[in-house]
Amino acid sequence: MVRSTRKQKQKRKLKKFLESLKKFFRAFDKGMKEDSTSFIQKELEEYENVFALLTTGVFAGVPSPPTGLVLRILPYMQLEISIMVKRSAGLEDVFGEMMGTFDID
Amino acid sequence: MTALIALGGAVFYIVAYFTYGKSLEKNVIKADANSPTPAVRLRDNVDYIPANKFVLFGHHFASIAGAGPILGPAIAVIWGWLPALLWVWFGNLFIGTIHDYLSLMASVRYDGRSIQWVAGKLMGENTKYIFELYVYFAMVLVIAAFMGVFGTLASKSATILTASTLFMVAAVIEGQLLYKTKLPFWLSSVIGVALTLLSLVIGFAWPFINIPNLNTLYWLQFIYIIFAAALPVWWLLQPRDYLNSYILWGGVILGAVAAVVAFKGFSWPVFTSFAAKTISNTASPFWPTVPLVIACGALSGFHSIVGSGTSSKQLDNELSGLFVGYGGMLMEGMLSTLVITSIAAYGFAVFNGVADKIASANIDLARMGTDANYFGQVGFTVVNSKDIGIGGALGLFTKSFGLMLNSLGIPVKFGTTFGGLWASAFVLTTLDTTNRLARYAFQELVEPIKKVSTGLHGFLANRWVASILAAAFGFFLIAKGGNAYTALWAGFAGANQLLASIAMLTAANWAKRVQKVSGGVLAAILIPAVFLWITVFAALIWYLVVIIPVTAAAIRGILAGFVVVMLILDVLLVINFFRSLGKEYKEAKAKT
Amino acid sequence: MEIYFFIGKGGVGKTTVSAAWGAGLSNNGKRTLVVSLDPAHNLGDAFDQAIPSRIKNLSPNLDAVEVDTDRMISNYLTEMSVKMKNTYRYLSTMNLDRYFDILKNSPGIEEYATLEAIKEHVSSNKYDAIIFDTPPTGMTIRVLAMPRVSIIWTDRLIDMRKKILSRRKMIENVQGKFEAIIEGETVVLTSEEKSDPLMQELVNYRGEMKRLRELFSSENCFISIVTMPEELALSETERISESLKGFKIKLRKILLNKFMKIEMPPEEIRGKIEEQDRVTVKMKERFKNIEIKEIPLLKESPRGFSQLLGVYNKYLK
């Protein structure tokens, strides 16, 4: 077995360092990107939820669009309905969720 | 001394992390690396998404670190730097970190549900309502307190007022760049940071926005709150929140490095007196009133909400919880440590800078340096007097911070403006988010009125009315209350600590009944929880009896009302706690 | 192409008039289609032959059809069910049928089916004239109102959808295309209106409704009320007229049917004759600018093409 020279060992260490530096910046980048859109994300979810509620109101006896309209767009609302279902499951904790997003300190 | 305390604090916290923290992880949480967290189990890439623990730490810390950890200690130093520091270190160690960490992990075990929900499950449904009511009170009070704090600072510093206003413009521009253009993210961010620095520079080079009138500032803030809270989030709130994190990290890193490099001794009194005039220029016994001053930094109920709101849904592994929840709180303690350090080292220099004005107020500055007791009596006046013009507790901090950063070669004016922007950026953001939340909470609270009068309910539940009411409430408390921001801050801190009480009791409850912890380990949670409860209860009674009578007559009634309601609910709370502690609650077991 | 709607409450003779009109127009050389939208189909009785749910030719230039709304509804739901089973992967494990049962009876589904039937026939270019024998008044009014109502809703939903897409775009500008995981499936979320099937569907639907609304208000659309000279019928006619005004739809004719012309009325029905005359006067006053035609009460209900043609030639021309 060939023993690696000092130079090769140094190179490897440098490589490892650069790798972890890259990882750090990537994580930093991702983190900052999430930071810069977290509120918008929450707002988007709310709109998607309301959209689903408005459209599927017919199932809950809530004023809803004419059935024809509902029939036409229902096939495309998989995402919105799943958000609505998820929201409904968490309805007893909406305040907690909102508070968690808009922090006060 | 600055280096000693800064490094000492760091060491203290690191040791705490690896000993106390690890012990909690093993014996109470019983963290299991192989047990999937909700972020993994319920992953939808929207709310539930496992995040790298460093990234999550960053998010969590940025969420819990606001203006609180700066303001609280800056007020508390009237007791002397040592008592304040001890509370920041040991209050954090024995209560704060346990509170944050356990709330986070309990939430994780309950599918990421909020601590409010968990409290309801473990201690009865009305605990949830008590929680919500405390939150609403806290929100109204914090709006009032922060309006006062910003007003006091801005009325004495056109620099900071200008910089803060320009910073808002920078944030709006940043929002456009980030969300409406296809500019690469890194570039928009760099431009954002550059614009922030530009606001700073223009602030101290050309402070053209000068409004010394406190009342005008209150009105402006009132209008700002309503307007800002009505905008879609991407306009101002989101980009500003984003840029705030750069300011935060910049401040913490610069502050830490400066503290070590400055290597300055403390000229501030170690200890003034037990009942120094800290709150409302009234004798305030350190125990039990210190939690009414230093909340965040040592212990803050709102952290449990933040932790269980988003962080618990993004925890990638149970073992990361210690770093995020426990570590996050320690980091905040570190931040408060730096605040105390800078004031302890440079506070007196700040006073010396306005020595003539202090003399005109008939206060003996020289005597303040030798007679600690005297300091405790007049310190409040020196810091808050309009004529002396330091700008309140925040003013004291920003000026001290500026002097400390100078040891790094940063011009004092720049450092001071930076410190000011740091504090005010978080204050203004909190005003915005709090109004949004208070609006929502108010709409929930007035639901029952529907049964009595639909017209009235319709009016009250209207989002504009709800928003204006919340802001007006806060405005009334500060404007008609004689600008008594320390009293209002103490009220807010009281509600905050009560929230923390609920969370601590919930955590203790969970530890005993679900995690089946007992003996010494349980005592480590139960004793602080009980101690906290007793302290806060006593503090609020003191507040009712001592502080409220010295506040302006116009607001006395409301404040007293808040406190009395909070106290009654607090008793209810502890009854719930003990009752539920004994029960063999089947529902207490978390769903697996 | 001309379109005719005959509106009126049950029993006034709508079907007879529609059928007669059809007979008349076809006899004059116009390629005519008579469509029965009334669930209680009487068209077959009027023409004295069975009329199926597919277009049947009755005589040169004359076709007829009885729309089966129930079957249409079932078809729509089945179609939607198939579409949904393809896109809603996890819903296929749920009981979709339960939802469709609800939809089958939901308010508005019949109006929708009726409107679709109107749309379908109106879009064919085989005819010079299409005559619709309408369902009971309430349903017909709702059907005529549907385009306007649909447009209001669609506009609101389009607005909301734009907000959603705009926010997705903002997040995309920062994070690049993002995906959501729905029940184990990764879904890429669009932020462009052009590539959002939901938005396209909304826009298309709005276009269809707009065209229908314009159709109803156009010069080629002739809406007439068939009524009787009775107090109740008068009130009903006024109500219909008001509704039509609200929809900006022009009322063309009022056909007073079952008019009794008796020289020497016996004691028992003298009151009725007085009411008839009274109502007729009132009607002519209230609807001054509208052509009112009187059709007498016939000894026998007309049945079959030639009798219907006779009615047309004598009273409806």
PDB file of N, CA and C in Angstrom, chain A residues 33-34 36-37 40-41 43-44 47-48 50-51 54-55 58-59 63-82 85, chain C residues 77 80 83-84 87-90 99 103 106-109 112 150 153-154 157 160-161 163-164 167-168 171 174-175 178 182 189 197-198 201-202 205 208:
ATOM      1  N   LYS A  33     -33.561  31.779   2.163  1.00  0.00           N
ATOM      2  CA  LYS A  33     -34.657  31.798   1.200  1.00  0.00           C
ATOM      3  C   LYS A  33     -35.982  31.490   1.892  1.00  0.00           C
ATOM      4  N   GLU A  34     -35.940  30.502   2.784  1.00  0.00           N
ATOM      5  CA  GLU A  34     -37.168  30.172   3.502  1.00  0.00           C
ATOM      6  C   GLU A  34     -37.589  31.338   4.390  1.00  0.00           C
ATOM      7  N   SER A  36     -37.137  34.405   3.899  1.00  0.00           N
ATOM      8  CA  SER A  36     -37.671  35.543   3.157  1.00  0.00           C
ATOM      9  C   SER A  36     -39.034  35.274   2.567  1.00  0.00           C
ATOM     10  N   THR A  37     -39.546  34.052   2.695  1.00  0.00           N
ATOM     11  CA  THR A  37     -40.866  33.796   2.103  1.00  0.00           C
ATOM     12  C   THR A  37     -41.853  33.147   3.063  1.00  0.00           C
ATOM     13  N   ILE A  40     -45.276  34.909   3.247  1.00  0.00           N
ATOM     14  CA  ILE A  40     -45.992  34.817   1.973  1.00  0.00           C
ATOM     15  C   ILE A  40     -46.567  33.419   1.824  1.00  0.00           C
ATOM     16  N   GLN A  41     -45.768  32.436   2.233  1.00  0.00           N
ATOM     17  CA  GLN A  41     -46.209  31.042   2.157  1.00  0.00           C
ATOM     18  C   GLN A  41     -47.486  30.844   2.960  1.00  0.00           C
ATOM     19  N   GLU A  43     -49.649  33.119   3.845  1.00  0.00           N
ATOM     20  CA  GLU A  43     -50.742  33.863   3.216  1.00  0.00           C
ATOM     21  C   GLU A  43     -51.282  33.072   2.035  1.00  0.00           C
ATOM     22  N   LEU A  44     -50.374  32.473   1.269  1.00  0.00           N
ATOM     23  CA  LEU A  44     -50.768  31.683   0.104  1.00  0.00           C
ATOM     24  C   LEU A  44     -51.660  30.531   0.529  1.00  0.00           C
ATOM     25  N   TYR A  47     -55.158  31.672   1.259  1.00  0.00           N
ATOM     26  CA  TYR A  47     -55.934  31.910   0.048  1.00  0.00           C
ATOM     27  C   TYR A  47     -56.377  30.605  -0.590  1.00  0.00           C
ATOM     28  N   GLU A  48     -55.462  29.619  -0.614  1.00  0.00           N
ATOM     29  CA  GLU A  48     -55.831  28.339  -1.209  1.00  0.00           C
ATOM     30  C   GLU A  48     -56.943  27.690  -0.398  1.00  0.00           C
ATOM     31  N   VAL A  50     -59.240  29.265   1.441  1.00  0.00           N
ATOM     32  CA  VAL A  50     -60.493  29.977   1.193  1.00  0.00           C
ATOM     33  C   VAL A  50     -61.064  29.624  -0.172  1.00  0.00           C
ATOM     34  N   PHE A  51     -60.187  29.496  -1.153  1.00  0.00           N
ATOM     35  CA  PHE A  51     -60.631  29.127  -2.495  1.00  0.00           C
ATOM     36  C   PHE A  51     -61.353  27.800  -2.454  1.00  0.00           C
ATOM     37  N   LEU A  54     -64.728  28.177  -0.655  1.00  0.00           N
ATOM     38  CA  LEU A  54     -65.733  28.829  -1.489  1.00  0.00           C
ATOM     39  C   LEU A  54     -66.308  27.848  -2.501  1.00  0.00           C
ATOM     40  N   THR A  55     -65.417  27.043  -3.067  1.00  0.00           N
ATOM     41  CA  THR A  55     -65.868  26.180  -4.144  1.00  0.00           C
ATOM     42  C   THR A  55     -66.622  24.967  -3.646  1.00  0.00           C
ATOM     43  N   VAL A  58     -70.802  23.780  -1.345  1.00  0.00           N
ATOM     44  CA  VAL A  58     -72.027  23.039  -1.605  1.00  0.00           C
ATOM     45  C   VAL A  58     -72.111  21.779  -0.747  1.00  0.00           C
ATOM     46  N   PHE A  59     -70.949  21.213  -0.394  1.00  0.00           N
ATOM     47  CA  PHE A  59     -70.972  20.017   0.439  1.00  0.00           C
ATOM     48  C   PHE A  59     -71.310  20.331   1.879  1.00  0.00           C
ATOM     49  N   PRO A  63     -73.104  28.979   1.119  1.00  0.00           N
ATOM     50  CA  PRO A  63     -73.298  29.584  -0.207  1.00  0.00           C
ATOM     51  C   PRO A  63     -72.107  29.298  -1.099  1.00  0.00           C
ATOM     52  N   SER A  64     -72.378  28.757  -2.245  1.00  0.00           N
ATOM     53  CA  SER A  64     -71.275  28.356  -3.103  1.00  0.00           C
ATOM     54  C   SER A  64     -71.608  28.690  -4.546  1.00  0.00           C
ATOM     55  N   PRO A  65     -70.650  28.606  -5.403  1.00  0.00           N
ATOM     56  CA  PRO A  65     -70.900  28.928  -6.798  1.00  0.00           C
ATOM     57  C   PRO A  65     -71.927  27.978  -7.396  1.00  0.00           C
ATOM     58  N   PRO A  66     -72.512  28.387  -8.528  1.00  0.00           N
ATOM     59  CA  PRO A  66     -73.464  27.498  -9.198  1.00  0.00           C
ATOM     60  C   PRO A  66     -72.824  26.141  -9.434  1.00  0.00           C
ATOM     61  N   THR A  67     -73.606  25.127  -9.251  1.00  0.00           N
ATOM     62  CA  THR A  67     -73.070  23.776  -9.313  1.00  0.00           C
ATOM     63  C   THR A  67     -72.293  23.504 -10.587  1.00  0.00           C
ATOM     64  N   GLY A  68     -72.742  24.112 -11.663  1.00  0.00           N
ATOM     65  CA  GLY A  68     -72.045  23.884 -12.922  1.00  0.00           C
ATOM     66  C   GLY A  68     -70.589  24.276 -12.828  1.00  0.00           C
ATOM     67  N   LEU A  69     -70.363  25.443 -12.239  1.00  0.00           N
ATOM     68  CA  LEU A  69     -69.001  25.933 -12.083  1.00  0.00           C
ATOM     69  C   LEU A  69     -68.199  24.976 -11.217  1.00  0.00           C
ATOM     70  N   VAL A  70     -68.818  24.537 -10.131  1.00  0.00           N
ATOM     71  CA  VAL A  70     -68.130  23.618  -9.226  1.00  0.00           C
ATOM     72  C   VAL A  70     -67.721  22.359  -9.965  1.00  0.00           C
ATOM     73  N   LEU A  71     -68.667  21.809 -10.744  1.00  0.00           N
ATOM     74  CA  LEU A  71     -68.378  20.586 -11.482  1.00  0.00           C
ATOM     75  C   LEU A  71     -67.184  20.762 -12.408  1.00  0.00           C
ATOM     76  N   ARG A  72     -67.095  21.925 -13.011  1.00  0.00           N
ATOM     77  CA  ARG A  72     -66.040  22.115 -13.990  1.00  0.00           C
ATOM     78  C   ARG A  72     -64.672  22.213 -13.343  1.00  0.00           C
ATOM     79  N   ILE A  73     -64.582  22.866 -12.186  1.00  0.00           N
ATOM     80  CA  ILE A  73     -63.232  23.065 -11.631  1.00  0.00           C
ATOM     81  C   ILE A  73     -62.847  22.061 -10.543  1.00  0.00           C
ATOM     82  N   LEU A  74     -63.805  21.308 -10.049  1.00  0.00           N
ATOM     83  CA  LEU A  74     -63.488  20.345  -9.001  1.00  0.00           C
ATOM     84  C   LEU A  74     -62.351  19.381  -9.383  1.00  0.00           C
ATOM     85  N   PRO A  75     -62.310  18.886 -10.614  1.00  0.00           N
ATOM     86  CA  PRO A  75     -61.241  17.952 -10.951  1.00  0.00           C
ATOM     87  C   PRO A  75     -59.829  18.525 -10.807  1.00  0.00           C
ATOM     88  N   TYR A  76     -59.699  19.853 -10.735  1.00  0.00           N
ATOM     89  CA  TYR A  76     -58.347  20.412 -10.697  1.00  0.00           C
ATOM     90  C   TYR A  76     -57.950  20.899  -9.319  1.00  0.00           C
ATOM     91  N   MET A  77     -58.779  20.589  -8.317  1.00  0.00           N
ATOM     92  CA  MET A  77     -58.536  21.220  -7.030  1.00  0.00           C
ATOM     93  C   MET A  77     -57.950  20.311  -5.984  1.00  0.00           C
ATOM     94  N   GLN A  78     -57.188  19.359  -6.423  1.00  0.00           N
ATOM     95  CA  GLN A  78     -56.610  18.410  -5.483  1.00  0.00           C
ATOM     96  C   GLN A  78     -55.806  19.107  -4.390  1.00  0.00           C
ATOM     97  N   LEU A  79     -54.914  20.011  -4.777  1.00  0.00           N
ATOM     98  CA  LEU A  79     -54.063  20.685  -3.796  1.00  0.00           C
ATOM     99  C   LEU A  79     -54.891  21.518  -2.826  1.00  0.00           C
ATOM    100  N   GLU A  80     -55.785  22.310  -3.372  1.00  0.00           N
ATOM    101  CA  GLU A  80     -56.560  23.211  -2.525  1.00  0.00           C
ATOM    102  C   GLU A  80     -57.414  22.437  -1.536  1.00  0.00           C
ATOM    103  N   ILE A  81     -58.005  21.336  -2.012  1.00  0.00           N
ATOM    104  CA  ILE A  81     -58.852  20.565  -1.112  1.00  0.00           C
ATOM    105  C   ILE A  81     -58.016  19.890  -0.026  1.00  0.00           C
ATOM    106  N   SER A  82     -56.828  19.427  -0.393  1.00  0.00           N
ATOM    107  CA  SER A  82     -56.029  18.779   0.648  1.00  0.00           C
ATOM    108  C   SER A  82     -55.602  19.798   1.693  1.00  0.00           C
ATOM    109  N   VAL A  85     -58.655  20.350   3.897  1.00  0.00           N
ATOM    110  CA  VAL A  85     -58.860  19.234   4.817  1.00  0.00           C
ATOM    111  C   VAL A  85     -57.870  19.303   5.971  1.00  0.00           C
TER     112      VAL A  85
ATOM    113  N   LEU C  77     -71.629  13.618 -13.911  1.00  0.00           N
ATOM    114  CA  LEU C  77     -70.986  13.144 -12.696  1.00  0.00           C
ATOM    115  C   LEU C  77     -70.027  12.002 -13.006  1.00  0.00           C
ATOM    116  N   MET C  80     -66.979  13.506 -14.509  1.00  0.00           N
ATOM    117  CA  MET C  80     -66.165  14.162 -13.488  1.00  0.00           C
ATOM    118  C   MET C  80     -65.485  13.123 -12.631  1.00  0.00           C
ATOM    119  N   LYS C  83     -62.500  11.926 -14.433  1.00  0.00           N
ATOM    120  CA  LYS C  83     -61.437  12.953 -14.403  1.00  0.00           C
ATOM    121  C   LYS C  83     -60.786  13.002 -13.042  1.00  0.00           C
ATOM    122  N   MET C  84     -61.611  12.949 -12.004  1.00  0.00           N
ATOM    123  CA  MET C  84     -61.071  13.073 -10.659  1.00  0.00           C
ATOM    124  C   MET C  84     -60.276  11.852 -10.270  1.00  0.00           C
ATOM    125  N   THR C  87     -56.815  12.485 -11.393  1.00  0.00           N
ATOM    126  CA  THR C  87     -55.983  13.504 -10.771  1.00  0.00           C
ATOM    127  C   THR C  87     -55.931  13.390  -9.255  1.00  0.00           C
ATOM    128  N   TYR C  88     -57.015  12.966  -8.663  1.00  0.00           N
ATOM    129  CA  TYR C  88     -57.016  12.856  -7.209  1.00  0.00           C
ATOM    130  C   TYR C  88     -56.623  11.442  -6.827  1.00  0.00           C
ATOM    131  N   ARG C  89     -55.349  11.224  -6.735  1.00  0.00           N
ATOM    132  CA  ARG C  89     -54.924   9.846  -6.497  1.00  0.00           C
ATOM    133  C   ARG C  89     -55.400   9.289  -5.182  1.00  0.00           C
ATOM    134  N   TYR C  90     -55.328  10.141  -4.138  1.00  0.00           N
ATOM    135  CA  TYR C  90     -55.693   9.543  -2.858  1.00  0.00           C
ATOM    136  C   TYR C  90     -57.202   9.499  -2.658  1.00  0.00           C
ATOM    137  N   TYR C  99     -69.919  11.584  -2.432  1.00  0.00           N
ATOM    138  CA  TYR C  99     -69.902  12.983  -2.819  1.00  0.00           C
ATOM    139  C   TYR C  99     -70.795  13.229  -4.015  1.00  0.00           C
ATOM    140  N   LEU C 103     -73.907  15.772  -4.839  1.00  0.00           N
ATOM    141  CA  LEU C 103     -73.936  16.677  -5.980  1.00  0.00           C
ATOM    142  C   LEU C 103     -75.166  16.459  -6.837  1.00  0.00           C
ATOM    143  N   SER C 106     -77.832  18.493  -5.471  1.00  0.00           N
ATOM    144  CA  SER C 106     -77.513  19.821  -4.965  1.00  0.00           C
ATOM    145  C   SER C 106     -78.336  20.870  -5.705  1.00  0.00           C
ATOM    146  N   PRO C 107     -78.609  21.991  -5.019  1.00  0.00           N
ATOM    147  CA  PRO C 107     -79.363  23.046  -5.690  1.00  0.00           C
ATOM    148  C   PRO C 107     -78.549  23.549  -6.870  1.00  0.00           C
ATOM    149  N   GLY C 108     -79.162  23.618  -7.970  1.00  0.00           N
ATOM    150  CA  GLY C 108     -78.460  24.168  -9.119  1.00  0.00           C
ATOM    151  C   GLY C 108     -78.017  23.146 -10.134  1.00  0.00           C
ATOM    152  N   ILE C 109     -78.070  21.876  -9.785  1.00  0.00           N
ATOM    153  CA  ILE C 109     -77.562  20.903 -10.734  1.00  0.00           C
ATOM    154  C   ILE C 109     -78.515  20.759 -11.921  1.00  0.00           C
ATOM    155  N   TYR C 112     -78.052  23.653 -14.178  1.00  0.00           N
ATOM    156  CA  TYR C 112     -76.826  23.473 -14.941  1.00  0.00           C
ATOM    157  C   TYR C 112     -77.076  22.563 -16.143  1.00  0.00           C
ATOM    158  N   SER C 150     -73.361  33.062 -12.725  1.00  0.00           N
ATOM    159  CA  SER C 150     -72.095  32.352 -12.920  1.00  0.00           C
ATOM    160  C   SER C 150     -70.956  33.314 -13.158  1.00  0.00           C
ATOM    161  N   TRP C 153     -69.759  34.851  -9.886  1.00  0.00           N
ATOM    162  CA  TRP C 153     -68.944  33.917  -9.123  1.00  0.00           C
ATOM    163  C   TRP C 153     -67.601  33.675  -9.785  1.00  0.00           C
ATOM    164  N   THR C 154     -67.664  33.465 -11.109  1.00  0.00           N
ATOM    165  CA  THR C 154     -66.422  33.174 -11.808  1.00  0.00           C
ATOM    166  C   THR C 154     -65.438  34.327 -11.674  1.00  0.00           C
ATOM    167  N   LEU C 157     -63.849  34.093  -8.315  1.00  0.00           N
ATOM    168  CA  LEU C 157     -62.879  33.009  -8.216  1.00  0.00           C
ATOM    169  C   LEU C 157     -61.632  33.302  -9.038  1.00  0.00           C
ATOM    170  N   MET C 160     -59.472  35.576  -7.034  1.00  0.00           N
ATOM    171  CA  MET C 160     -58.792  34.862  -5.966  1.00  0.00           C
ATOM    172  C   MET C 160     -57.673  34.011  -6.538  1.00  0.00           C
ATOM    173  N   ARG C 161     -57.940  33.387  -7.668  1.00  0.00           N
ATOM    174  CA  ARG C 161     -56.932  32.539  -8.290  1.00  0.00           C
ATOM    175  C   ARG C 161     -55.720  33.365  -8.689  1.00  0.00           C
ATOM    176  N   LYS C 163     -54.655  35.996  -7.206  1.00  0.00           N
ATOM    177  CA  LYS C 163     -53.888  36.272  -5.986  1.00  0.00           C
ATOM    178  C   LYS C 163     -53.024  35.066  -5.637  1.00  0.00           C
ATOM    179  N   ILE C 164     -53.608  33.884  -5.768  1.00  0.00           N
ATOM    180  CA  ILE C 164     -52.855  32.671  -5.439  1.00  0.00           C
ATOM    181  C   ILE C 164     -51.663  32.532  -6.372  1.00  0.00           C
ATOM    182  N   ARG C 167     -48.853  35.014  -5.646  1.00  0.00           N
ATOM    183  CA  ARG C 167     -48.006  34.678  -4.515  1.00  0.00           C
ATOM    184  C   ARG C 167     -47.090  33.509  -4.801  1.00  0.00           C
ATOM    185  N   ARG C 168     -47.617  32.550  -5.562  1.00  0.00           N
ATOM    186  CA  ARG C 168     -46.735  31.436  -5.928  1.00  0.00           C
ATOM    187  C   ARG C 168     -45.568  31.955  -6.728  1.00  0.00           C
ATOM    188  N   ILE C 171     -42.924  33.462  -4.487  1.00  0.00           N
ATOM    189  CA  ILE C 171     -42.099  32.445  -3.827  1.00  0.00           C
ATOM    190  C   ILE C 171     -41.170  31.809  -4.841  1.00  0.00           C
ATOM    191  N   VAL C 174     -37.989  33.569  -5.557  1.00  0.00           N
ATOM    192  CA  VAL C 174     -36.942  33.388  -4.562  1.00  0.00           C
ATOM    193  C   VAL C 174     -36.418  31.962  -4.549  1.00  0.00           C
ATOM    194  N   GLN C 175     -37.335  31.006  -4.551  1.00  0.00           N
ATOM    195  CA  GLN C 175     -36.915  29.632  -4.325  1.00  0.00           C
ATOM    196  C   GLN C 175     -36.926  28.752  -5.559  1.00  0.00           C
ATOM    197  N   PHE C 178     -41.575  25.396  -6.874  1.00  0.00           N
ATOM    198  CA  PHE C 178     -41.673  24.586  -5.673  1.00  0.00           C
ATOM    199  C   PHE C 178     -42.775  23.555  -5.776  1.00  0.00           C
ATOM    200  N   ILE C 182     -48.590  15.860  -1.708  1.00  0.00           N
ATOM    201  CA  ILE C 182     -49.952  15.574  -1.292  1.00  0.00           C
ATOM    202  C   ILE C 182     -50.108  14.079  -1.205  1.00  0.00           C
ATOM    203  N   LEU C 189     -46.170  23.011  -8.528  1.00  0.00           N
ATOM    204  CA  LEU C 189     -47.224  24.024  -8.545  1.00  0.00           C
ATOM    205  C   LEU C 189     -46.933  25.079  -9.589  1.00  0.00           C
ATOM    206  N   PRO C 197     -54.382  24.778 -15.169  1.00  0.00           N
ATOM    207  CA  PRO C 197     -55.620  24.241 -15.744  1.00  0.00           C
ATOM    208  C   PRO C 197     -56.862  24.819 -15.082  1.00  0.00           C
ATOM    209  N   LEU C 198     -56.746  25.096 -13.786  1.00  0.00           N
ATOM    210  CA  LEU C 198     -57.888  25.650 -13.076  1.00  0.00           C
ATOM    211  C   LEU C 198     -58.254  27.025 -13.614  1.00  0.00           C
ATOM    212  N   GLU C 201     -59.793  26.746 -17.006  1.00  0.00           N
ATOM    213  CA  GLU C 201     -61.170  26.273 -16.914  1.00  0.00           C
ATOM    214  C   GLU C 201     -62.100  27.416 -16.515  1.00  0.00           C
ATOM    215  N   LEU C 202     -61.647  28.212 -15.547  1.00  0.00           N
ATOM    216  CA  LEU C 202     -62.452  29.349 -15.101  1.00  0.00           C
ATOM    217  C   LEU C 202     -62.673  30.332 -16.247  1.00  0.00           C
ATOM    218  N   TYR C 205     -65.011  28.847 -18.890  1.00  0.00           N
ATOM    219  CA  TYR C 205     -66.385  28.824 -18.401  1.00  0.00           C
ATOM    220  C   TYR C 205     -66.997  30.214 -18.467  1.00  0.00           C
ATOM    221  N   GLU C 208     -68.021  30.998 -21.925  1.00  0.00           N
ATOM    222  CA  GLU C 208     -69.275  30.333 -22.309  1.00  0.00           C
ATOM    223  C   GLU C 208     -70.474  31.054 -21.738  1.00  0.00           C
TER     224      GLU C 208
END
